[in-house]
Structures are given as structure tokens and as C-alpha cells.
Amino acid sequence: MNGYHCIACAESQAIDFAGFLCPDCGGNLDITYDYAAIAKDVAGGFGDDQNDLFRYAPLLPVRETDAPFPLRIGGTPLYAAARLGESLGLRNLYLKDDTVNPSASTKDRASAVVLRRAIDIGAKVVSIASTGNAGSSLACLAASLGLRAVVFVPENAPVAKLTQALSFGATVFAVRGNYDDAFDLCLAASDEFGWFNRSTGYNPFTREGKKTCAYEIWESLGGRVPDRIVVPAGDGNLLSGTWKGWRDLRAVGLVDRMPKIDCVQSEDSAAICLAVRRIRDNGESDPDWSTVVVDEVRACTAADSISVDRPRDGLAAVKGIFQSGGETVTVPDEEILAAIPEMARTTGIFAEPAAAAPWAAVKQMVRDNGIGVDELVVCIVSGSGLKDIANVQKTVGEPLIIDPTIEAIRKSKIDA
Ligand SMILES: Cc1ncc(COP(=O)(O)O)c(C=O)c1O
Ligand SMILES: [Zn+2]
């Protein structure tokens, strides 16, 4: 890395800048690189001597080290989902299965890069506000490194996510309030106690971890560029990271065209989609980003991971959708939940609600926006269904409870 650049006002900061937000306008910062120099290093690709995300080290803001990260983060499969695609006539549908990361969500990408940064600057305690996944991820990876994690979650976070974080030995504060309350408290507590704050979006290193998902998709496709990547958005950091990954690849000369980044949100938590639609409705082709505001909403969705009032990387996400020409897709909770068993039954991939939302969005886009049948579409499956069994259970009913007899099976009228 060679410095920072403000997403809102475009002011630059030097590499030794120690804050997280732009000192001029309070906007989020984006980490910058000397792409011309890196282009020479990666001209032939990234090499194959490592199978985790640190193989992209030339494009990551971490010091070179010979010590491998204790857990394998990233390097997740991209599956062709032929039967799922066929159900809509799509011939090139792929699922990026990030549920197989160590803590079972895509959040591990951000945690890994942030923790490497924490080690580089000598931080011992890392804090986070989370809807649940980022907290369990930080707890998991911090445990692997012997660092301490302090996690702030809303008190109604799914029990699996809380239990993961507790099992990994994190201090877990379940805050009486929502994610946004947990976020504000984590910020104040981190300032007060000097903790390194990993909170999504606010910490610019999170985007750098998430962007590796884009590099992997590009490599898994053998250097092809998808037509669109469908990304679930809460804070918008996974989306802004996905877009940054492609911008990086273009900046170092590895790709010459870009995918559309489609944003999916719940109808009941749609701050980012609404902001993009407002800009488009106003007919602005080149907005002044320093004046664009992502208005707060009152989020209330069963997809807890993307239930966010005030997206903490909202502006960067809005830019990514807008600049890539992506769609904004808002889906009702029933369609998000219905997407879970549909994906599971046709692909064998078990997603939590937020992670099934991209499939719900693809269905809506085929219906309303006319995705071409040959478009290469990638859905990011960002978290495992095991993370939120209570919501998933609503979609699949109960098992058949029977006496232990063959007769009972016959009576159940299943198709034996
Ligand atoms: C499973 C899952 N999908 C999607 C997201 C959305 O990511 P972001 O908040 O960066 O938009 C999250 C965030 O918690 C998540 O846990
Ligand atoms: Zn600024």
C-alpha cells in the first residue's frame, strides 16, 4: 500500500496516517497502491505456491512474512450451478461458496487482513461490532493467532453466531439495541480503551480482505470476467470490496473489462439500493460523491446479517453499483427464505438467509430486468445455513415423526 484516498471527497492521506476516517470530511478511506509497480510482479498471475488469500500479497496492505496464517482463509470453490440455473433457463450460473471459510462466512477474508494489520502495528486487542458473523469470524481467527477479541452484537443475534464467538474465547457484549447501537458503542469503547477496531467498513482494511473474493472468481473462471456478480449488502463492504477487487485487476492489467456488481438487499433494509435509485432517478451520470448521502432506514429483516439501518460502507457500495452499472434488487423476506431450500436442493449448498438472497435476486432479475440466458452470473454465497437454523427451519417444515416400524413408513405415504 502507499496511502489512503477518501471515498467521499477524494483527499489523500500518507501511508503513516493512523486514523480510519478522512480527517477532512469524515468519509471512509480506501487504501491505495502503486499499481504500476505491482503490475510487473503479477504480470504472470499470482503463482500457485499458496492456497489462501495471502497469495495475493502484492495487492494486500500487509507486510511480507514467511509465517503462514494458521487457518486457511479464502481459496473457496466456485461451483457451476447448472441445475439451479436451468430452472430459470440460465446457462452460466455459478456459486462462490464462501461458507467453507473457517468460521463459515465470507467475513473471514476481512478478519484475516485486519488481524495481519493488527500484528504489523503491534495491537493486542481487536474489537468489533457485528450482526454476528463478523464477530464470530474475528473471534475464530484471533483465537488461531493468540490475540484477544472483544465483540459487540445486537442482543437478538442468532444464537449460533454468539455461541461460535464465545467458544473461540472472545469477550462478547450482547447490546440491548440493534446493530447500529452495537456499532456506536464499539466505536466509543475502542477509543476509550485503545482497542484496534475491526468494524466493517469503518476499518479500511476490511475492504482489502473482501476484495480477494473477486480475484478468486477471476482465477476460478480461468481469466474470464463474469457479466454480473450478485452480492448481498448490509454495510455494503462485501460489495465495495468485490468492486475494488475488479478495479485492482484492471489497474494491474490483468483484465480489460468489468463485471456489473448487482446489489441485493431485503425490502426491509434497503438503504444502499434506495440511494442508488435516487441518483439514477435524478438522471445524474457523474455524481459529486462528496455530496451523495446514503439515508438511514429502519431495518427489520429476517436476514439478520444484512439488517442495517446505517450502512457503514454505504457510499463505497453505492459507487460500486453505479460505476459498474449494476442492478439494485430489493426482495421480500419470504423470497429470501424460500431461496434457501431451493439452492440447497439443487446444489447441495446450505446458505443462511443473507447468503441465499443473491439467488432470490437472480430470480427477480430474470423476471423483471431480462438477464440474458447466456450471461455469466456469479452469486456470492456468503454464510452457512448452520448460522441461523431458526430462520432456515421456517422454510423446511418438520421431520416425519414415526414409530420404529416399516408399517409406519408405509403409512407416511412417502414415495418409497
Ligand atoms: C452472510 C453475510 N452475507 C452478507 C453480508 C453483508 O456484508 P456487508 O455488511 O459487508 O454488506 C454479511 C455481513 O454481515 C454476512 O454476514
Ligand atoms: Zn474526505
PDB file of C-alpha atoms in Angstrom, residues 69 71-74 76 98-112 130 132-144 160-165 168 198 352 382-388:
ATOM      1  CA  PHE A  69      -1.685 -17.690   8.580  1.00  0.00           C
ATOM      2  CA  LEU A  71      -6.018 -21.147   9.339  1.00  0.00           C
ATOM      3  CA  ARG A  72      -6.777 -21.335   5.657  1.00  0.00           C
ATOM      4  CA  ILE A  73      -8.838 -18.298   4.668  1.00  0.00           C
ATOM      5  CA  GLY A  74     -10.235 -17.942   1.171  1.00  0.00           C
ATOM      6  CA  THR A  76     -13.029 -21.222  -1.691  1.00  0.00           C
ATOM      7  CA  ASP A  98     -17.693 -18.791   0.951  1.00  0.00           C
ATOM      8  CA  THR A  99     -19.484 -20.879   3.582  1.00  0.00           C
ATOM      9  CA  VAL A 100     -16.402 -23.113   3.712  1.00  0.00           C
ATOM     10  CA  ASN A 101     -14.210 -20.497   5.356  1.00  0.00           C
ATOM     11  CA  PRO A 102     -13.086 -21.422   8.911  1.00  0.00           C
ATOM     12  CA  SER A 103     -15.905 -19.588  10.724  1.00  0.00           C
ATOM     13  CA  ALA A 104     -18.343 -20.407   7.894  1.00  0.00           C
ATOM     14  CA  SER A 105     -18.722 -16.968   6.352  1.00  0.00           C
ATOM     15  CA  THR A 106     -17.052 -14.605   3.953  1.00  0.00           C
ATOM     16  CA  LYS A 107     -16.199 -12.357   6.909  1.00  0.00           C
ATOM     17  CA  ASP A 108     -13.021 -14.364   7.459  1.00  0.00           C
ATOM     18  CA  ARG A 109     -11.465 -12.610   4.487  1.00  0.00           C
ATOM     19  CA  ALA A 110     -11.732  -9.230   6.210  1.00  0.00           C
ATOM     20  CA  SER A 111     -10.754 -10.594   9.633  1.00  0.00           C
ATOM     21  CA  ALA A 112      -7.598 -12.187   8.240  1.00  0.00           C
ATOM     22  CA  SER A 130     -21.186  -7.192  14.232  1.00  0.00           C
ATOM     23  CA  GLY A 132     -22.968 -11.885  14.291  1.00  0.00           C
ATOM     24  CA  ASN A 133     -20.821 -13.281  11.505  1.00  0.00           C
ATOM     25  CA  ALA A 134     -18.012 -10.756  11.577  1.00  0.00           C
ATOM     26  CA  GLY A 135     -17.820 -11.165  15.353  1.00  0.00           C
ATOM     27  CA  SER A 136     -17.651 -14.945  15.220  1.00  0.00           C
ATOM     28  CA  SER A 137     -15.106 -14.624  12.424  1.00  0.00           C
ATOM     29  CA  LEU A 138     -12.875 -12.229  14.337  1.00  0.00           C
ATOM     30  CA  ALA A 139     -13.135 -14.445  17.429  1.00  0.00           C
ATOM     31  CA  CYS A 140     -12.180 -17.528  15.406  1.00  0.00           C
ATOM     32  CA  LEU A 141      -9.178 -16.031  13.660  1.00  0.00           C
ATOM     33  CA  ALA A 142      -7.971 -14.148  16.765  1.00  0.00           C
ATOM     34  CA  ALA A 143      -8.036 -17.458  18.650  1.00  0.00           C
ATOM     35  CA  SER A 144      -5.869 -19.013  15.957  1.00  0.00           C
ATOM     36  CA  ALA A 160     -25.148 -19.979  16.631  1.00  0.00           C
ATOM     37  CA  LYS A 161     -23.131 -16.875  15.833  1.00  0.00           C
ATOM     38  CA  LEU A 162     -22.924 -15.872  19.508  1.00  0.00           C
ATOM     39  CA  THR A 163     -22.011 -19.396  20.529  1.00  0.00           C
ATOM     40  CA  GLN A 164     -19.222 -19.522  17.977  1.00  0.00           C
ATOM     41  CA  ALA A 165     -17.723 -16.276  19.293  1.00  0.00           C
ATOM     42  CA  PHE A 168     -13.461 -19.105  20.493  1.00  0.00           C
ATOM     43  CA  ARG A 198     -12.159  -4.128  13.001  1.00  0.00           C
ATOM     44  CA  GLU A 352     -28.117 -18.552   5.658  1.00  0.00           C
ATOM     45  CA  SER A 382     -21.580 -15.551   1.984  1.00  0.00           C
ATOM     46  CA  GLY A 383     -22.565 -17.573   5.056  1.00  0.00           C
ATOM     47  CA  SER A 384     -23.656 -21.064   6.072  1.00  0.00           C
ATOM     48  CA  GLY A 385     -27.234 -22.081   6.826  1.00  0.00           C
ATOM     49  CA  LEU A 386     -25.981 -23.546  10.096  1.00  0.00           C
ATOM     50  CA  LYS A 387     -25.517 -19.967  11.300  1.00  0.00           C
ATOM     51  CA  ASP A 388     -29.237 -19.285  11.619  1.00  0.00           C
TER      52      ASP A 388
END
